[in-house]
Amino acid sequence: MLTAHQIDLIQDSFASVLPLTDAAAAEFYRRLFELAPDTRPLFRNDMAEQGRKLFLTLATVVDALDRLDSIIPVAHELALRHVGYGAKPQHYQAVGSALIETLRVGLGPAFDQDTEAAWTMAYRILAETMLAATRSTQH
């Protein structure tokens, strides 16, 4: 569970990344494709548009961190869509690593240990929720 302080760290740092959305999204996907080259064929659309979708989804999640129960249906739907796109459970680790590295580069010194730990915890909660949703549909 995230503390109020961790939620503040995530929301404040995300607000700092928003003006850099296009560059951050490009960096995220560059890192993702480097970490998990098998994800590249899953993205057939315009990557700039894909980046905007990524940040809209992140904004939705970041905004609702103090109401995690409201994120669960969103995460469930997102997980099901991603299964349809061809996402595999092992891709979640690469996505998390790419996200953290992108934030580290984009935020520089502002991405301190506490902020990184908060983002890591938030991503773990989201990924576990999404993975549980995909497992529940496979039974």
XYZ file of N, CA and C in Angstrom:
417
model
N 0.836 -1.179 0.000
C 0.000 0.000 0.000
C 0.889 1.253 0.000
N 0.469 2.249 -0.706
C 1.222 3.501 -0.784
C 0.840 4.428 0.364
N 1.841 5.115 0.890
C 1.573 6.116 1.918
C 1.182 7.431 1.252
N 0.620 8.330 2.031
C 0.263 9.658 1.511
C 1.513 10.376 0.995
N 2.629 10.206 1.681
C 3.879 10.845 1.253
C 4.334 10.281 -0.099
N 4.237 8.959 -0.274
C 4.630 8.354 -1.548
C 3.731 8.845 -2.684
N 2.450 8.949 -2.406
C 1.516 9.453 -3.419
C 1.888 10.882 -3.806
N 2.210 11.702 -2.827
C 2.640 13.086 -3.114
C 3.895 13.097 -3.983
N 4.868 12.238 -3.654
C 6.113 12.178 -4.433
C 5.826 11.804 -5.889
N 4.964 10.824 -6.080
C 4.627 10.380 -7.440
C 3.899 11.486 -8.186
N 2.895 12.073 -7.556
C 2.110 13.109 -8.231
C 2.953 14.339 -8.543
N 3.803 14.744 -7.614
C 4.658 15.913 -7.857
C 5.662 15.641 -8.976
N 6.281 14.463 -8.964
C 7.274 14.150 -9.987
C 6.608 13.981 -11.350
N 5.407 13.406 -11.369
C 4.703 13.258 -12.648
C 4.356 14.624 -13.226
N 3.973 15.542 -12.379
C 3.677 16.903 -12.837
C 4.903 17.528 -13.500
N 6.086 17.188 -13.013
C 7.324 17.709 -13.603
C 7.634 17.066 -14.947
N 7.153 15.848 -15.164
C 7.415 15.136 -16.414
C 6.421 15.550 -17.511
N 5.229 15.957 -17.120
C 4.189 16.269 -18.115
C 4.634 17.227 -19.223
N 5.380 18.300 -18.907
C 5.812 19.179 -20.001
C 6.755 18.482 -20.993
N 7.319 17.349 -20.589
C 8.271 16.610 -21.421
C 7.643 15.353 -22.016
N 6.316 15.321 -22.092
C 5.611 14.100 -22.467
C 6.159 13.453 -23.740
N 6.296 14.206 -24.815
C 6.732 13.609 -26.085
C 8.131 13.007 -25.969
N 9.048 13.752 -25.391
C 10.413 13.249 -25.239
C 10.458 12.072 -24.267
N 9.702 12.174 -23.184
C 9.685 11.081 -22.201
C 9.094 9.814 -22.804
N 8.036 9.949 -23.578
C 7.423 8.784 -24.214
C 8.395 8.142 -25.211
N 9.069 8.967 -26.003
C 10.046 8.436 -26.963
C 11.157 7.697 -26.230
N 11.625 8.278 -25.128
C 12.675 7.638 -24.331
C 12.162 6.336 -23.719
N 10.935 6.330 -23.215
C 10.354 5.122 -22.630
C 10.339 3.989 -23.653
N 9.820 4.261 -24.844
C 9.720 3.198 -25.847
C 11.089 2.777 -26.354
N 12.027 3.709 -26.465
C 13.397 3.337 -26.857
C 13.952 2.346 -25.853
N 13.788 2.648 -24.559
C 14.290 1.757 -23.511
C 13.543 0.424 -23.497
N 12.220 0.479 -23.656
C 11.442 -0.762 -23.664
C 11.906 -1.678 -24.788
N 12.076 -1.139 -25.993
C 12.467 -1.963 -27.132
C 13.888 -2.484 -26.977
N 14.717 -1.758 -26.240
C 16.073 -2.209 -25.946
C 16.025 -3.373 -24.940
N 15.199 -3.232 -23.903
C 15.093 -4.261 -22.861
C 14.325 -5.496 -23.321
N 13.317 -5.285 -24.141
C 12.457 -6.384 -24.600
C 12.161 -6.201 -26.085
N 13.134 -6.544 -26.936
C 12.954 -6.320 -28.379
C 11.703 -7.006 -28.947
N 11.251 -8.060 -28.288
C 10.062 -8.765 -28.783
C 8.780 -7.958 -28.605
N 8.861 -6.818 -27.903
C 7.676 -5.969 -27.760
C 7.503 -5.044 -28.971
N 8.557 -4.812 -29.724
C 8.490 -3.844 -30.834
C 7.359 -4.147 -31.821
N 7.185 -5.415 -32.248
C 6.115 -5.701 -33.208
C 4.701 -5.510 -32.635
N 4.573 -5.379 -31.328
C 3.259 -5.193 -30.717
C 2.722 -3.779 -30.957
N 3.603 -2.872 -31.373
C 3.230 -1.468 -31.563
C 3.192 -1.160 -33.056
N 2.010 -1.237 -33.616
C 1.846 -1.041 -35.054
C 1.372 0.371 -35.384
N 0.990 1.117 -34.375
C 0.424 2.452 -34.594
C 1.509 3.528 -34.556
N 1.092 4.738 -34.822
C 1.944 5.914 -34.738
C 2.500 6.014 -33.315
N 3.817 6.026 -33.181
C 4.434 6.002 -31.854
C 4.203 7.301 -31.083
N 4.055 8.420 -31.765
C 3.752 9.676 -31.057
C 2.376 9.564 -30.410
N 1.423 9.013 -31.154
C 0.080 8.809 -30.610
C 0.115 7.791 -29.473
N 0.904 6.740 -29.647
C 1.060 5.725 -28.598
C 1.621 6.364 -27.327
N 2.572 7.266 -27.476
C 3.147 7.964 -26.339
C 2.119 8.819 -25.608
N 1.258 9.460 -26.374
C 0.194 10.264 -25.748
C -0.762 9.363 -24.962
N -1.089 8.208 -25.533
C -1.965 7.255 -24.830
C -1.310 6.772 -23.542
N -0.016 6.499 -23.617
C 0.724 6.065 -22.427
C 0.612 7.108 -21.324
N 0.837 8.375 -21.674
C 0.814 9.420 -20.647
C -0.588 9.723 -20.149
N -1.589 9.565 -21.005
C -2.970 9.718 -20.537
C -3.310 8.627 -19.523
N -2.886 7.412 -19.808
C -3.123 6.308 -18.874
C -2.374 6.548 -17.575
N -1.112 6.947 -17.682
C -0.334 7.244 -16.473
C -0.995 8.356 -15.662
N -1.477 9.385 -16.342
C -2.125 10.501 -15.646
C -3.361 10.018 -14.892
N -4.132 9.136 -15.508
C -5.321 8.586 -14.858
C -4.942 7.842 -13.587
N -3.927 7.006 -13.695
C -3.486 6.205 -12.545
C -2.892 7.104 -11.464
N -2.000 7.998 -11.851
C -1.343 8.884 -10.879
C -2.379 9.729 -10.137
N -3.366 10.217 -10.861
C -4.404 11.044 -10.251
C -5.231 10.270 -9.223
N -5.369 8.973 -9.415
C -6.243 8.167 -8.554
C -5.486 7.336 -7.517
N -4.223 7.614 -7.304
C -3.433 6.798 -6.377
C -3.994 6.775 -4.959
N -4.696 7.824 -4.576
C -5.278 7.849 -3.230
C -6.630 7.133 -3.196
N -7.037 6.603 -4.354
C -8.282 5.827 -4.453
C -7.988 4.571 -5.273
N -7.089 3.744 -4.769
C -6.635 2.580 -5.530
C -7.788 1.692 -5.990
N -8.849 1.613 -5.206
C -9.986 0.784 -5.605
C -10.599 1.259 -6.916
N -10.460 2.540 -7.224
C -11.008 3.052 -8.485
C -10.096 2.709 -9.667
N -8.851 2.369 -9.388
C -7.902 2.029 -10.449
C -8.073 0.577 -10.885
N -8.546 -0.282 -9.995
C -8.612 -1.715 -10.292
C -9.410 -2.011 -11.559
N -10.612 -1.441 -11.745
C -11.328 -1.721 -12.997
C -10.578 -1.208 -14.231
N -9.909 -0.070 -14.100
C -9.124 0.486 -15.204
C -7.967 -0.459 -15.530
N -7.279 -0.930 -14.487
C -6.147 -1.844 -14.673
C -6.609 -3.164 -15.283
N -7.746 -3.637 -14.844
C -8.300 -4.886 -15.372
C -8.568 -4.751 -16.875
N -9.239 -3.683 -17.265
C -9.548 -3.435 -18.677
C -8.265 -3.266 -19.493
N -7.317 -2.528 -18.947
C -6.028 -2.310 -19.600
C -5.308 -3.634 -19.823
N -5.327 -4.490 -18.810
C -4.669 -5.793 -18.907
C -5.286 -6.640 -20.008
N -6.604 -6.652 -20.058
C -7.284 -7.455 -21.078
C -6.966 -6.942 -22.484
N -6.930 -5.626 -22.641
C -6.570 -5.054 -23.950
C -5.148 -5.456 -24.331
N -4.242 -5.428 -23.351
C -2.850 -5.742 -23.640
C -2.650 -7.215 -23.994
N -3.428 -8.100 -23.397
C -3.373 -9.506 -23.800
C -3.746 -9.601 -25.278
N -4.785 -8.883 -25.671
C -5.212 -8.861 -27.062
C -4.145 -8.320 -28.002
N -3.315 -7.419 -27.499
C -2.234 -6.854 -28.312
C -1.045 -7.808 -28.420
N -1.014 -8.824 -27.534
C 0.092 -9.773 -27.549
C 1.075 -9.605 -26.403
N 0.741 -8.784 -25.419
C 1.635 -8.599 -24.271
C 1.731 -9.900 -23.471
N 2.919 -10.179 -22.981
C 3.192 -11.387 -22.194
C 3.543 -10.977 -20.762
N 3.324 -11.866 -19.815
C 3.647 -11.539 -18.411
C 5.082 -11.044 -18.215
N 6.034 -11.601 -18.940
C 7.430 -11.182 -18.770
C 7.681 -9.754 -19.250
N 6.788 -9.211 -20.042
C 6.958 -7.835 -20.518
C 6.757 -6.810 -19.407
N 6.008 -7.174 -18.367
C 5.722 -6.218 -17.299
C 6.991 -5.749 -16.591
N 7.952 -6.641 -16.412
C 9.207 -6.241 -15.774
C 9.957 -5.242 -16.657
N 9.994 -5.497 -17.956
C 10.681 -4.578 -18.874
C 9.998 -3.218 -18.890
N 8.675 -3.207 -18.874
C 7.931 -1.942 -18.849
C 8.268 -1.162 -17.580
N 8.277 -1.849 -16.441
C 8.613 -1.190 -15.172
C 10.016 -0.611 -15.189
N 10.967 -1.386 -15.688
C 12.354 -0.902 -15.769
C 12.467 0.291 -16.704
N 11.790 0.217 -17.850
C 11.833 1.330 -18.805
C 11.210 2.583 -18.201
N 10.125 2.413 -17.473
C 9.468 3.559 -16.837
C 10.391 4.215 -15.813
N 10.974 3.411 -14.937
C 11.844 3.960 -13.885
C 13.060 4.650 -14.503
N 13.674 4.040 -15.496
C 14.841 4.650 -16.145
C 14.468 5.954 -16.850
N 13.309 5.969 -17.477
C 12.852 7.187 -18.162
C 12.638 8.312 -17.160
N 12.017 7.989 -16.044
C 11.806 8.997 -14.997
C 13.130 9.475 -14.418
N 14.058 8.552 -14.233
C 15.367 8.911 -13.680
C 16.071 9.909 -14.589
N 16.046 9.649 -15.885
C 16.697 10.547 -16.847
C 15.937 11.872 -16.938
N 14.616 11.797 -17.041
C 13.804 12.995 -17.227
C 13.804 13.936 -16.034
N 13.857 13.358 -14.837
C 13.771 14.179 -13.622
C 15.127 14.501 -13.012
N 16.148 13.784 -13.418
C 17.486 14.043 -12.887
C 17.530 13.924 -11.373
N 18.183 14.894 -10.715
C 18.350 14.834 -9.260
C 17.019 14.840 -8.490
N 15.960 15.324 -9.096
C 14.660 15.333 -8.413
C 14.109 13.920 -8.232
N 14.646 12.971 -8.991
C 14.220 11.576 -8.866
C 15.115 10.900 -7.835
N 14.883 11.278 -6.576
C 15.712 10.761 -5.487
C 15.252 9.345 -5.083
N 15.932 8.780 -4.079
C 15.636 7.406 -3.657
C 14.185 7.231 -3.220
N 13.660 8.180 -2.472
C 12.279 8.061 -1.994
C 11.279 8.114 -3.148
N 11.549 8.986 -4.107
C 10.654 9.101 -5.263
C 10.718 7.830 -6.106
N 11.919 7.320 -6.303
C 12.066 6.070 -7.064
C 11.360 4.917 -6.350
N 11.521 4.830 -5.050
C 10.859 3.762 -4.295
C 9.338 3.866 -4.400
N 8.819 5.089 -4.371
C 7.376 5.294 -4.487
C 6.880 4.851 -5.865
N 7.569 5.257 -6.920
C 7.187 4.862 -8.277
C 7.287 3.348 -8.437
N 8.337 2.757 -7.899
C 8.522 1.313 -8.004
C 7.367 0.580 -7.335
N 6.973 1.042 -6.154
C 5.854 0.428 -5.436
C 4.549 0.608 -6.217
N 4.309 1.788 -6.721
C 3.077 2.045 -7.482
C 3.024 1.170 -8.730
N 4.143 1.069 -9.428
C 4.161 0.228 -10.625
C 3.937 -1.234 -10.259
N 4.549 -1.679 -9.179
C 4.380 -3.071 -8.751
C 2.904 -3.360 -8.462
N 2.226 -2.443 -7.790
C 0.798 -2.619 -7.488
C 0.002 -2.710 -8.789
N 0.261 -1.805 -9.716
C -0.451 -1.795 -10.993
C -0.167 -3.075 -11.783
N 1.108 -3.448 -11.887
C 1.480 -4.640 -12.661
C 0.873 -5.900 -12.047
N 0.925 -6.025 -10.727
C 0.344 -7.201 -10.073
C -1.161 -7.264 -10.303
N -1.820 -6.118 -10.267
C -3.264 -6.064 -10.524
C -3.552 -6.497 -11.964
N -2.762 -5.995 -12.897
C -2.970 -6.343 -14.296
C -2.667 -7.817 -14.551
N -1.596 -8.332 -13.962
C -1.253 -9.742 -14.150
C -2.324 -10.651 -13.547
N -2.867 -10.258 -12.396
C -3.947 -11.049 -11.788
C -5.170 -11.052 -12.707
N -5.448 -9.947 -13.347
C -6.585 -9.885 -14.273
C -6.377 -10.811 -15.459
N -5.155 -10.848 -15.980
C -4.902 -11.735 -17.127
C -4.989 -13.191 -16.708
N -4.512 -13.526 -15.514
C -4.603 -14.909 -15.040
C -6.059 -15.321 -14.828
N -6.878 -14.402 -14.365
C -8.290 -14.734 -14.073
C -9.054 -15.036 -15.363
N -8.612 -14.515 -16.478
C -9.300 -14.783 -17.749
C -8.810 -16.065 -18.395
N -7.699 -16.589 -17.909
C -7.113 -17.789 -18.531
C -7.612 -19.072 -17.863
N -8.484 -18.939 -16.884
C -8.975 -20.139 -16.192
C -10.380 -20.473 -16.626
